[in-house]
CSV table of N, CA and C in Angstrom, one decimal:
chain,number,residue,atom,x,y,z
A,1,MET,N,0.9,-1.0,-0.3
A,1,MET,CA,0.4,-0.1,-0.1
A,1,MET,C,0.7,1.6,-0.1
A,2,ALA,N,0.7,2.0,-1.1
A,2,ALA,CA,1.8,3.4,-1.0
A,2,ALA,C,0.8,4.4,0.0
A,3,SER,N,2.3,5.4,0.7
A,3,SER,CA,2.0,5.7,1.6
A,3,SER,C,1.5,7.1,0.9
A,4,TYR,N,0.6,7.8,1.9
A,4,TYR,CA,-0.4,9.5,1.3
A,4,TYR,C,0.7,10.0,0.6
A,5,THR,N,1.8,10.3,1.4
A,5,THR,CA,2.8,11.3,0.6
A,5,THR,C,3.0,11.1,-0.8
A,6,SER,N,3.5,9.9,-1.0
A,6,SER,CA,3.3,9.0,-2.4
A,6,SER,C,2.3,9.2,-3.3
A,7,LYS,N,1.3,9.4,-2.9
A,7,LYS,CA,0.2,9.7,-3.5
A,7,LYS,C,-0.3,11.1,-3.8
A,8,THR,N,0.3,11.8,-2.9
A,8,THR,CA,0.2,13.6,-3.8
A,8,THR,C,1.1,14.1,-4.2
A,9,LEU,N,2.5,13.2,-4.6
A,9,LEU,CA,3.3,13.9,-5.4
A,9,LEU,C,3.3,14.9,-6.6
A,10,ALA,N,3.7,15.8,-6.4
A,10,ALA,CA,3.4,16.7,-7.8
A,10,ALA,C,4.9,16.1,-8.8
A,11,PRO,N,4.5,16.4,-9.7
A,11,PRO,CA,5.4,15.7,-11.5
A,11,PRO,C,6.7,16.2,-11.1
A,12,GLY,N,8.1,15.8,-10.7
A,12,GLY,CA,9.1,16.0,-10.2
A,12,GLY,C,9.6,15.9,-8.6
A,13,GLU,N,8.6,16.2,-8.1
A,13,GLU,CA,8.7,16.0,-6.9
A,13,GLU,C,8.9,14.4,-6.5
A,14,GLN,N,10.2,14.5,-5.4
A,14,GLN,CA,10.3,13.0,-5.1
A,14,GLN,C,10.7,12.8,-3.5
A,15,VAL,N,10.3,12.0,-2.5
A,15,VAL,CA,10.2,11.5,-1.6
A,15,VAL,C,11.7,11.8,-0.7
A,16,ILE,N,11.9,12.4,0.3
A,16,ILE,CA,13.2,12.0,0.6
A,16,ILE,C,13.3,11.6,2.5
A,17,SER,N,12.6,11.5,3.2
A,17,SER,CA,12.1,10.4,4.2
A,17,SER,C,10.2,10.7,4.3
A,18,ILE,N,10.3,9.5,4.9
A,18,ILE,CA,8.8,9.2,5.5
A,18,ILE,C,9.2,8.9,7.1
A,19,ASN,N,8.3,9.5,7.6
A,19,ASN,CA,8.9,9.1,9.4
A,19,ASN,C,7.4,8.7,10.2
A,20,LYS,N,7.7,8.0,10.9
A,20,LYS,CA,6.3,7.4,11.8
A,20,LYS,C,7.0,7.8,13.1
A,21,ASN,N,5.8,7.4,13.9
A,21,ASN,CA,6.0,7.5,15.5
A,21,ASN,C,6.8,6.5,15.7
A,22,THR,N,7.8,6.7,17.1
A,22,THR,CA,8.9,6.2,17.7
A,22,THR,C,8.1,5.5,18.6
A,23,LYS,N,9.3,4.1,18.4
A,23,LYS,CA,8.2,2.9,18.6
A,23,LYS,C,9.0,3.2,20.3
A,24,TRP,N,9.6,3.5,21.3
A,24,TRP,CA,10.3,3.9,22.6
A,24,TRP,C,7.8,4.0,23.0
A,25,GLY,N,7.5,4.8,22.5
A,25,GLY,CA,6.2,4.6,23.1
A,25,GLY,C,5.6,4.2,23.6
A,26,TYR,N,5.6,2.7,23.3
A,26,TYR,CA,5.8,0.9,24.0
A,26,TYR,C,6.0,0.7,25.5
A,27,VAL,N,7.4,1.5,25.6
A,27,VAL,CA,8.4,1.2,26.7
A,27,VAL,C,7.4,2.5,27.7
A,28,ASN,N,7.0,3.6,27.2
A,28,ASN,CA,6.0,4.4,28.3
A,28,ASN,C,5.2,3.9,28.9
A,29,ALA,N,4.2,3.4,27.6
A,29,ALA,CA,3.0,2.6,28.2
A,29,ALA,C,3.5,1.3,29.2
A,30,LEU,N,4.3,0.9,29.2
A,30,LEU,CA,4.4,-0.3,30.2
A,30,LEU,C,4.8,-0.2,31.6
A,31,ILE,N,6.0,1.5,31.3
A,31,ILE,CA,6.5,1.6,32.8
A,31,ILE,C,5.3,2.6,33.2
A,32,GLN,N,4.3,2.9,32.7
A,32,GLN,CA,3.3,3.6,33.6
A,32,GLN,C,2.2,2.7,33.6
A,33,GLY,N,2.0,1.7,32.9
A,33,GLY,CA,0.8,0.5,33.3
A,33,GLY,C,1.7,-0.2,34.5
A,34,LEU,N,3.0,-0.8,34.6
A,34,LEU,CA,3.4,-1.2,35.5
A,34,LEU,C,3.3,-0.3,36.5
A,35,GLY,N,3.8,0.7,36.4
A,35,GLY,CA,4.0,2.2,38.0
A,35,GLY,C,2.2,2.0,38.4
A,36,LEU,N,1.3,2.2,37.8
A,36,LEU,CA,-0.2,2.6,38.7
A,36,LEU,C,-0.3,1.4,39.1
A,37,GLY,N,-0.2,-0.1,38.4
A,37,GLY,CA,0.1,-1.4,38.8
A,37,GLY,C,0.7,-1.8,40.3
A,38,PHE,N,1.4,-1.2,40.2
A,38,PHE,CA,2.9,-1.3,41.5
A,38,PHE,C,1.3,-0.5,43.0
A,39,ILE,N,1.4,0.7,42.1
A,39,ILE,CA,0.4,1.6,43.4
A,39,ILE,C,-0.8,1.0,44.0
A,40,VAL,N,-1.4,0.5,42.7
A,40,VAL,CA,-2.6,-0.2,43.3
A,40,VAL,C,-2.8,-1.4,44.0
A,41,SER,N,-1.8,-2.2,43.8
A,41,SER,CA,-1.1,-3.1,44.1
A,41,SER,C,-0.7,-3.3,45.8
A,42,ILE,N,-0.5,-2.2,46.1
A,42,ILE,CA,-0.4,-2.2,47.0
A,42,ILE,C,-1.4,-2.1,48.5
A,43,PHE,N,-2.3,-1.9,47.8
A,43,PHE,CA,-3.7,-2.0,48.4
A,43,PHE,C,-4.4,-3.2,48.3
A,44,ASN,N,-4.6,-3.3,46.6
A,44,ASN,CA,-5.2,-4.9,46.4
A,44,ASN,C,-4.3,-5.2,45.1
A,45,PRO,N,-3.9,-6.6,45.3
A,45,PRO,CA,-2.7,-7.1,44.6
A,45,PRO,C,-3.7,-7.6,43.6
A,46,ALA,N,-4.7,-7.9,43.0
A,46,ALA,CA,-5.6,-8.3,42.4
A,46,ALA,C,-6.2,-7.6,41.7
A,47,ILE,N,-6.5,-6.4,42.0
A,47,ILE,CA,-7.1,-5.1,41.1
A,47,ILE,C,-5.8,-4.9,40.9
A,48,GLY,N,-5.1,-4.1,41.0
A,48,GLY,CA,-3.5,-3.7,40.8
A,48,GLY,C,-3.2,-3.8,40.0
A,49,ILE,N,-2.7,-5.9,39.6
A,49,ILE,CA,-2.2,-6.6,38.4
A,49,ILE,C,-2.8,-6.2,37.5
A,50,GLY,N,-4.3,-6.1,37.8
A,50,GLY,CA,-5.4,-6.3,36.6
A,50,GLY,C,-5.6,-4.8,35.6
A,51,LEU,N,-5.4,-3.9,36.7
A,51,LEU,CA,-5.3,-2.6,36.2
A,51,LEU,C,-4.5,-2.1,35.8
A,52,GLY,N,-3.1,-2.4,35.6
A,52,GLY,CA,-1.6,-2.5,35.4
A,52,GLY,C,-2.1,-2.9,33.6
A,53,ALA,N,-2.1,-4.4,33.8
A,53,ALA,CA,-2.2,-4.9,32.7
A,53,ALA,C,-3.4,-4.0,31.6
A,54,GLY,N,-3.9,-4.1,32.1
A,54,GLY,CA,-5.2,-3.1,31.1
A,54,GLY,C,-4.5,-2.2,30.8
A,55,LEU,N,-4.3,-1.4,31.2
A,55,LEU,CA,-3.4,0.0,30.7
A,55,LEU,C,-2.9,0.6,30.5
A,56,PHE,N,-2.0,-0.7,30.4
A,56,PHE,CA,-0.4,-1.2,29.4
A,56,PHE,C,-1.3,-1.5,28.6
A,57,LEU,N,-2.1,-2.2,27.7
A,57,LEU,CA,-2.7,-2.9,26.9
A,57,LEU,C,-3.3,-1.8,25.9
A,58,LEU,N,-4.1,-1.1,26.6
A,58,LEU,CA,-4.8,0.0,26.4
A,58,LEU,C,-3.9,1.4,25.6
A,59,MET,N,-2.5,1.6,26.4
A,59,MET,CA,-1.8,2.5,26.0
A,59,MET,C,-0.7,2.0,24.8
A,60,ALA,N,-0.8,0.8,25.0
A,60,ALA,CA,-0.2,0.4,23.7
A,60,ALA,C,-0.7,0.4,22.5
A,61,PHE,N,-2.0,-0.2,22.5
A,61,PHE,CA,-3.0,0.1,21.6
A,61,PHE,C,-2.9,1.4,20.9
A,62,PHE,N,-2.9,2.2,21.3
A,62,PHE,CA,-2.4,3.8,21.3
A,62,PHE,C,-1.4,4.2,20.4
A,63,VAL,N,-0.3,3.5,21.3
A,63,VAL,CA,0.9,4.2,20.0
A,63,VAL,C,0.8,3.4,18.8
A,64,TRP,N,0.6,1.7,18.8
A,64,TRP,CA,0.5,1.2,17.5
A,64,TRP,C,-0.5,2.0,16.5
A,65,TYR,N,-1.9,2.8,16.9
A,65,TYR,CA,-2.7,3.3,16.3
A,65,TYR,C,-2.1,4.5,15.2
A,66,ALA,N,-0.9,5.0,16.8
A,66,ALA,CA,-0.3,5.7,16.2
A,66,ALA,C,0.6,5.9,14.9
A,67,ARG,N,1.4,4.6,15.1
A,67,ARG,CA,2.6,4.2,14.4
A,67,ARG,C,2.2,3.7,13.2
A,68,TRP,N,0.8,3.3,13.4
A,68,TRP,CA,0.0,2.9,11.9
A,68,TRP,C,-0.3,3.9,10.5
A,69,THR,N,-1.0,5.1,11.5
A,69,THR,CA,-2.1,6.3,10.8
A,69,THR,C,-1.2,7.7,10.5
A,70,CYS,N,-0.4,7.6,11.6
A,70,CYS,CA,0.1,9.3,11.1
A,70,CYS,C,1.6,8.7,10.5
A,71,GLU,N,1.9,9.9,9.6
A,71,GLU,CA,3.0,9.6,8.5
A,71,GLU,C,3.9,11.5,8.9
A,72,PHE,N,4.9,11.3,8.8
A,72,PHE,CA,6.0,12.3,8.6
A,72,PHE,C,6.7,12.6,7.8
A,73,ALA,N,6.5,13.6,6.5
A,73,ALA,CA,7.2,13.1,5.5
A,73,ALA,C,8.0,14.4,5.0
A,74,VAL,N,9.0,14.3,4.4
A,74,VAL,CA,10.1,15.3,3.8
A,74,VAL,C,10.2,15.1,2.3
A,75,THR,N,9.9,16.2,1.5
A,75,THR,CA,10.1,15.6,0.2
A,75,THR,C,10.6,16.9,-0.3
A,76,SER,N,11.2,16.7,-1.8
A,76,SER,CA,12.0,17.9,-2.2
A,76,SER,C,11.3,19.3,-2.6
A,77,LYS,N,10.1,19.0,-2.4
A,77,LYS,CA,9.4,20.4,-2.2
A,77,LYS,C,8.3,20.6,-1.6
A,78,LYS,N,7.9,19.9,-0.5
A,78,LYS,CA,7.5,20.1,0.9
A,78,LYS,C,7.5,19.5,2.1
A,79,ILE,N,7.0,19.9,3.1
A,79,ILE,CA,6.8,19.1,4.3
A,79,ILE,C,5.4,18.5,5.1
A,80,VAL,N,5.3,17.2,4.8
A,80,VAL,CA,3.9,17.1,5.1
A,80,VAL,C,3.5,16.5,6.4
A,81,SER,N,2.4,16.5,7.6
A,81,SER,CA,2.4,16.0,8.4
A,81,SER,C,0.8,15.1,8.3
A,82,LYS,N,0.8,14.0,8.3
A,82,LYS,CA,-0.8,13.2,7.7
A,82,LYS,C,-1.2,12.4,9.3
A,83,ARG,N,-2.3,12.9,10.0
A,83,ARG,CA,-2.5,11.8,11.0
A,83,ARG,C,-3.9,11.5,10.3
A,84,GLY,N,-4.3,10.3,11.0
A,84,GLY,CA,-5.9,9.5,10.6
A,84,GLY,C,-6.4,8.6,9.7
A,85,LEU,N,-6.8,7.8,10.0
A,85,LEU,CA,-6.9,6.5,8.9
A,85,LEU,C,-8.8,6.9,8.2
A,86,ILE,N,-10.2,7.0,8.3
A,86,ILE,CA,-10.9,7.2,7.9
A,86,ILE,C,-10.9,8.6,7.1
A,87,ALA,N,-11.2,9.7,8.7
A,87,ALA,CA,-10.9,11.0,8.8
A,87,ALA,C,-9.7,11.4,9.0
A,88,ARG,N,-8.9,11.8,7.7
A,88,ARG,CA,-7.8,12.4,7.9
A,88,ARG,C,-7.8,14.1,7.9
A,89,ALA,N,-6.5,14.4,8.8
A,89,ALA,CA,-5.9,15.7,8.9
A,89,ALA,C,-4.8,15.6,8.4
A,90,THR,N,-4.6,16.7,7.5
A,90,THR,CA,-3.0,17.1,7.1
A,90,THR,C,-2.7,18.4,7.1
A,91,ASP,N,-1.3,18.7,7.4
A,91,ASP,CA,-0.9,20.1,7.5
A,91,ASP,C,0.4,19.9,6.5
A,92,GLU,N,0.4,20.5,5.3
A,92,GLU,CA,1.7,20.5,4.4
A,92,GLU,C,2.1,22.4,4.7
A,93,LEU,N,3.1,22.1,4.3
A,93,LEU,CA,4.1,23.4,4.0
A,93,LEU,C,5.1,23.1,3.0
A,94,MET,N,5.2,24.1,2.3
A,94,MET,CA,6.1,24.3,1.2
A,94,MET,C,7.3,24.4,1.6
A,95,LEU,N,8.5,23.8,1.2
A,95,LEU,CA,10.1,24.1,1.9
A,95,LEU,C,10.6,26.0,1.6
A,96,THR,N,9.7,26.5,0.6
A,96,THR,CA,9.9,27.1,0.2
A,96,THR,C,9.4,28.7,1.3
A,97,LYS,N,8.6,28.1,1.8
A,97,LYS,CA,7.7,29.1,3.0
A,97,LYS,C,8.8,28.6,4.2
A,98,VAL,N,9.4,28.0,4.6
A,98,VAL,CA,9.9,27.8,5.7
A,98,VAL,C,10.6,28.7,6.4
A,99,GLU,N,10.3,29.0,7.8
A,99,GLU,CA,11.1,30.1,8.3
A,99,GLU,C,12.0,29.6,9.7
A,100,GLY,N,11.5,28.3,10.0
A,100,GLY,CA,12.0,27.8,11.4
A,100,GLY,C,11.6,26.7,11.2
A,101,VAL,N,12.6,25.8,12.2
A,101,VAL,CA,12.7,24.6,12.5
A,101,VAL,C,13.4,24.3,13.9
A,102,ASP,N,11.6,24.3,14.7
A,102,ASP,CA,12.7,23.6,16.4
A,102,ASP,C,12.3,22.6,16.8
A,103,VAL,N,13.5,21.9,17.3
A,103,VAL,CA,13.7,20.4,18.1
A,103,VAL,C,13.4,20.3,19.4
A,104,ASP,N,12.3,19.4,20.0
A,104,ASP,CA,11.9,19.6,21.0
A,104,ASP,C,12.4,18.3,21.7
A,105,GLN,N,13.5,17.5,22.5
A,105,GLN,CA,14.2,16.6,23.3
A,105,GLN,C,13.9,16.2,24.4
A,106,PRO,N,13.2,16.1,24.8
A,106,PRO,CA,12.9,15.5,27.1
A,106,PRO,C,13.8,15.1,27.0
A,107,MET,N,14.7,14.6,28.3
A,107,MET,CA,16.0,14.0,28.5
A,107,MET,C,16.0,12.8,28.1
A,108,LEU,N,14.7,11.8,28.6
A,108,LEU,CA,14.7,10.5,27.7
A,108,LEU,C,15.2,10.5,25.7
A,109,GLY,N,14.7,11.4,25.8
A,109,GLY,CA,14.8,11.4,24.3
A,109,GLY,C,15.8,11.5,23.5
A,110,ARG,N,16.2,12.2,24.3
A,110,ARG,CA,18.0,12.6,23.8
A,110,ARG,C,18.7,11.5,24.2
A,111,ILE,N,18.5,10.9,25.0
A,111,ILE,CA,18.9,9.4,25.5
A,111,ILE,C,18.7,8.1,24.5
A,112,LEU,N,17.1,8.1,24.1
A,112,LEU,CA,16.7,7.1,23.1
A,112,LEU,C,16.8,7.5,22.1
A,113,GLY,N,17.0,9.4,21.3
A,113,GLY,CA,17.0,9.3,20.1
A,113,GLY,C,15.9,9.7,19.5
A,114,TYR,N,15.2,9.8,20.3
A,114,TYR,CA,13.5,10.2,19.6
A,114,TYR,C,12.9,11.6,20.4
A,115,GLY,N,12.1,12.5,19.6
A,115,GLY,CA,12.1,14.0,19.7
A,115,GLY,C,11.0,14.5,19.4
A,116,SER,N,10.3,15.6,19.0
A,116,SER,CA,9.1,16.2,18.1
A,116,SER,C,10.0,16.8,17.1
A,117,LEU,N,9.6,17.9,16.2
A,117,LEU,CA,9.6,19.0,15.3
A,117,LEU,C,8.5,20.0,15.3
A,118,LYS,N,9.0,20.9,15.1
A,118,LYS,CA,8.0,22.4,15.1
A,118,LYS,C,8.6,22.9,13.9
A,119,ILE,N,7.7,23.2,12.5
A,119,ILE,CA,8.5,23.7,11.5
A,119,ILE,C,7.2,25.0,11.5
A,120,THR,N,8.1,25.6,11.7
A,120,THR,CA,7.1,27.4,11.0
A,120,THR,C,7.0,27.6,10.1
A,121,GLY,N,6.0,28.6,9.3
A,121,GLY,CA,5.9,28.9,8.0
A,121,GLY,C,5.5,30.5,8.5
A,122,PRO,N,5.1,31.1,7.3
A,122,PRO,CA,4.3,32.4,7.8
A,122,PRO,C,3.1,32.8,8.4
A,123,GLY,N,3.4,33.9,9.1
A,123,GLY,CA,1.9,34.1,10.0
A,123,GLY,C,2.0,32.7,10.7
A,124,GLN,N,0.6,32.5,10.9
A,124,GLN,CA,0.5,31.1,12.2
A,124,GLN,C,0.3,30.0,11.7
A,125,GLN,N,1.1,29.4,10.5
A,125,GLN,CA,1.5,28.5,10.3
A,125,GLN,C,2.4,27.4,10.8
A,126,VAL,N,1.5,26.4,11.3
A,126,VAL,CA,3.1,24.9,11.8
A,126,VAL,C,2.5,24.1,11.1
A,127,VAL,N,3.9,22.9,11.0
A,127,VAL,CA,3.4,21.8,11.3
A,127,VAL,C,4.6,20.8,12.1
A,128,LYS,N,3.5,19.9,12.9
A,128,LYS,CA,4.6,19.3,13.7
A,128,LYS,C,4.7,17.9,13.8
A,129,PHE,N,6.0,17.5,13.6
A,129,PHE,CA,5.9,15.7,13.7
A,129,PHE,C,6.3,15.7,15.5
A,130,LEU,N,5.4,14.9,15.8
A,130,LEU,CA,5.2,14.8,17.0
A,130,LEU,C,5.9,13.5,17.2
A,131,GLY,N,6.4,13.0,18.3
A,131,GLY,CA,7.4,11.8,19.1
A,131,GLY,C,7.8,11.2,17.8
A,132,ILE,N,9.1,11.1,17.0
A,132,ILE,CA,9.8,10.6,15.9
A,132,ILE,C,11.1,10.4,16.0
A,133,ASP,N,11.6,9.4,15.3
A,133,ASP,CA,12.7,8.8,15.9
A,133,ASP,C,13.9,10.2,15.3
A,134,ASN,N,14.9,10.6,15.5
A,134,ASN,CA,16.0,11.3,15.3
A,134,ASN,C,15.6,12.1,14.6
A,135,PRO,N,15.0,13.4,15.6
A,135,PRO,CA,14.1,14.6,15.3
A,135,PRO,C,15.2,15.5,14.4
A,136,VAL,N,16.9,15.2,15.1
A,136,VAL,CA,18.3,16.3,15.0
A,136,VAL,C,17.9,15.9,12.9
A,137,ASP,N,18.2,14.2,12.8
A,137,ASP,CA,18.6,14.2,11.6
A,137,ASP,C,17.3,14.4,10.2
A,138,VAL,N,15.8,14.2,10.2
A,138,VAL,CA,14.8,14.7,9.6
A,138,VAL,C,14.9,16.7,10.0
A,139,LYS,N,15.7,17.4,10.8
A,139,LYS,CA,15.6,18.7,11.0
A,139,LYS,C,17.0,19.3,9.5
A,140,ASN,N,17.7,18.1,9.9
A,140,ASN,CA,19.2,18.3,9.1
A,140,ASN,C,18.0,17.7,7.6
A,141,GLN,N,17.5,17.0,7.2
A,141,GLN,CA,17.2,16.7,6.1
A,141,GLN,C,16.4,17.7,5.2
A,142,ILE,N,15.9,18.5,6.4
A,142,ILE,CA,15.1,19.7,6.1
A,142,ILE,C,15.5,20.8,5.7
A,143,GLN,N,16.5,21.3,6.6
A,143,GLN,CA,17.4,22.0,5.8
A,143,GLN,C,18.3,22.4,4.6
A,144,SER,N,18.6,20.8,4.6
A,144,SER,CA,19.3,20.5,3.2
A,144,SER,C,18.4,20.6,2.2
A,145,GLN,N,17.4,20.8,2.3
A,145,GLN,CA,16.1,21.0,0.8
A,145,GLN,C,16.0,22.4,1.0
A,146,ILE,N,16.1,22.8,1.4
A,146,ILE,CA,15.8,24.6,1.7
A,146,ILE,C,16.9,25.1,1.0
């Protein structure tokens, strides 16, 4: 199945990179599920284990869904952010209109190599790449195309 970006290329336009949400979201889901389960299991072990496992499974589903339905792409002419499966929301910004590319990496993101990008254009236009792997590399790809 072709990606959204590949389907919307203009004549002569090439895909530089297509990025997905980071796989490290699963680790976050596990930590939060285990943490809540541990806290509740102090008072009631059966409920704590079930609650922790249920929370992990729910959060892991949302991480999987985001990885499956979100696409962040850099082409030779534009930047594309696409979210959604049936209902679709897209943000596009022509490379000639890019005014700034900001990287946001929390401490754990620096260690594990994930973060977010905020690409600003004229006026209020902003395209966000949330929770991607190697955001500094993607920033360099954008800047090399400009």
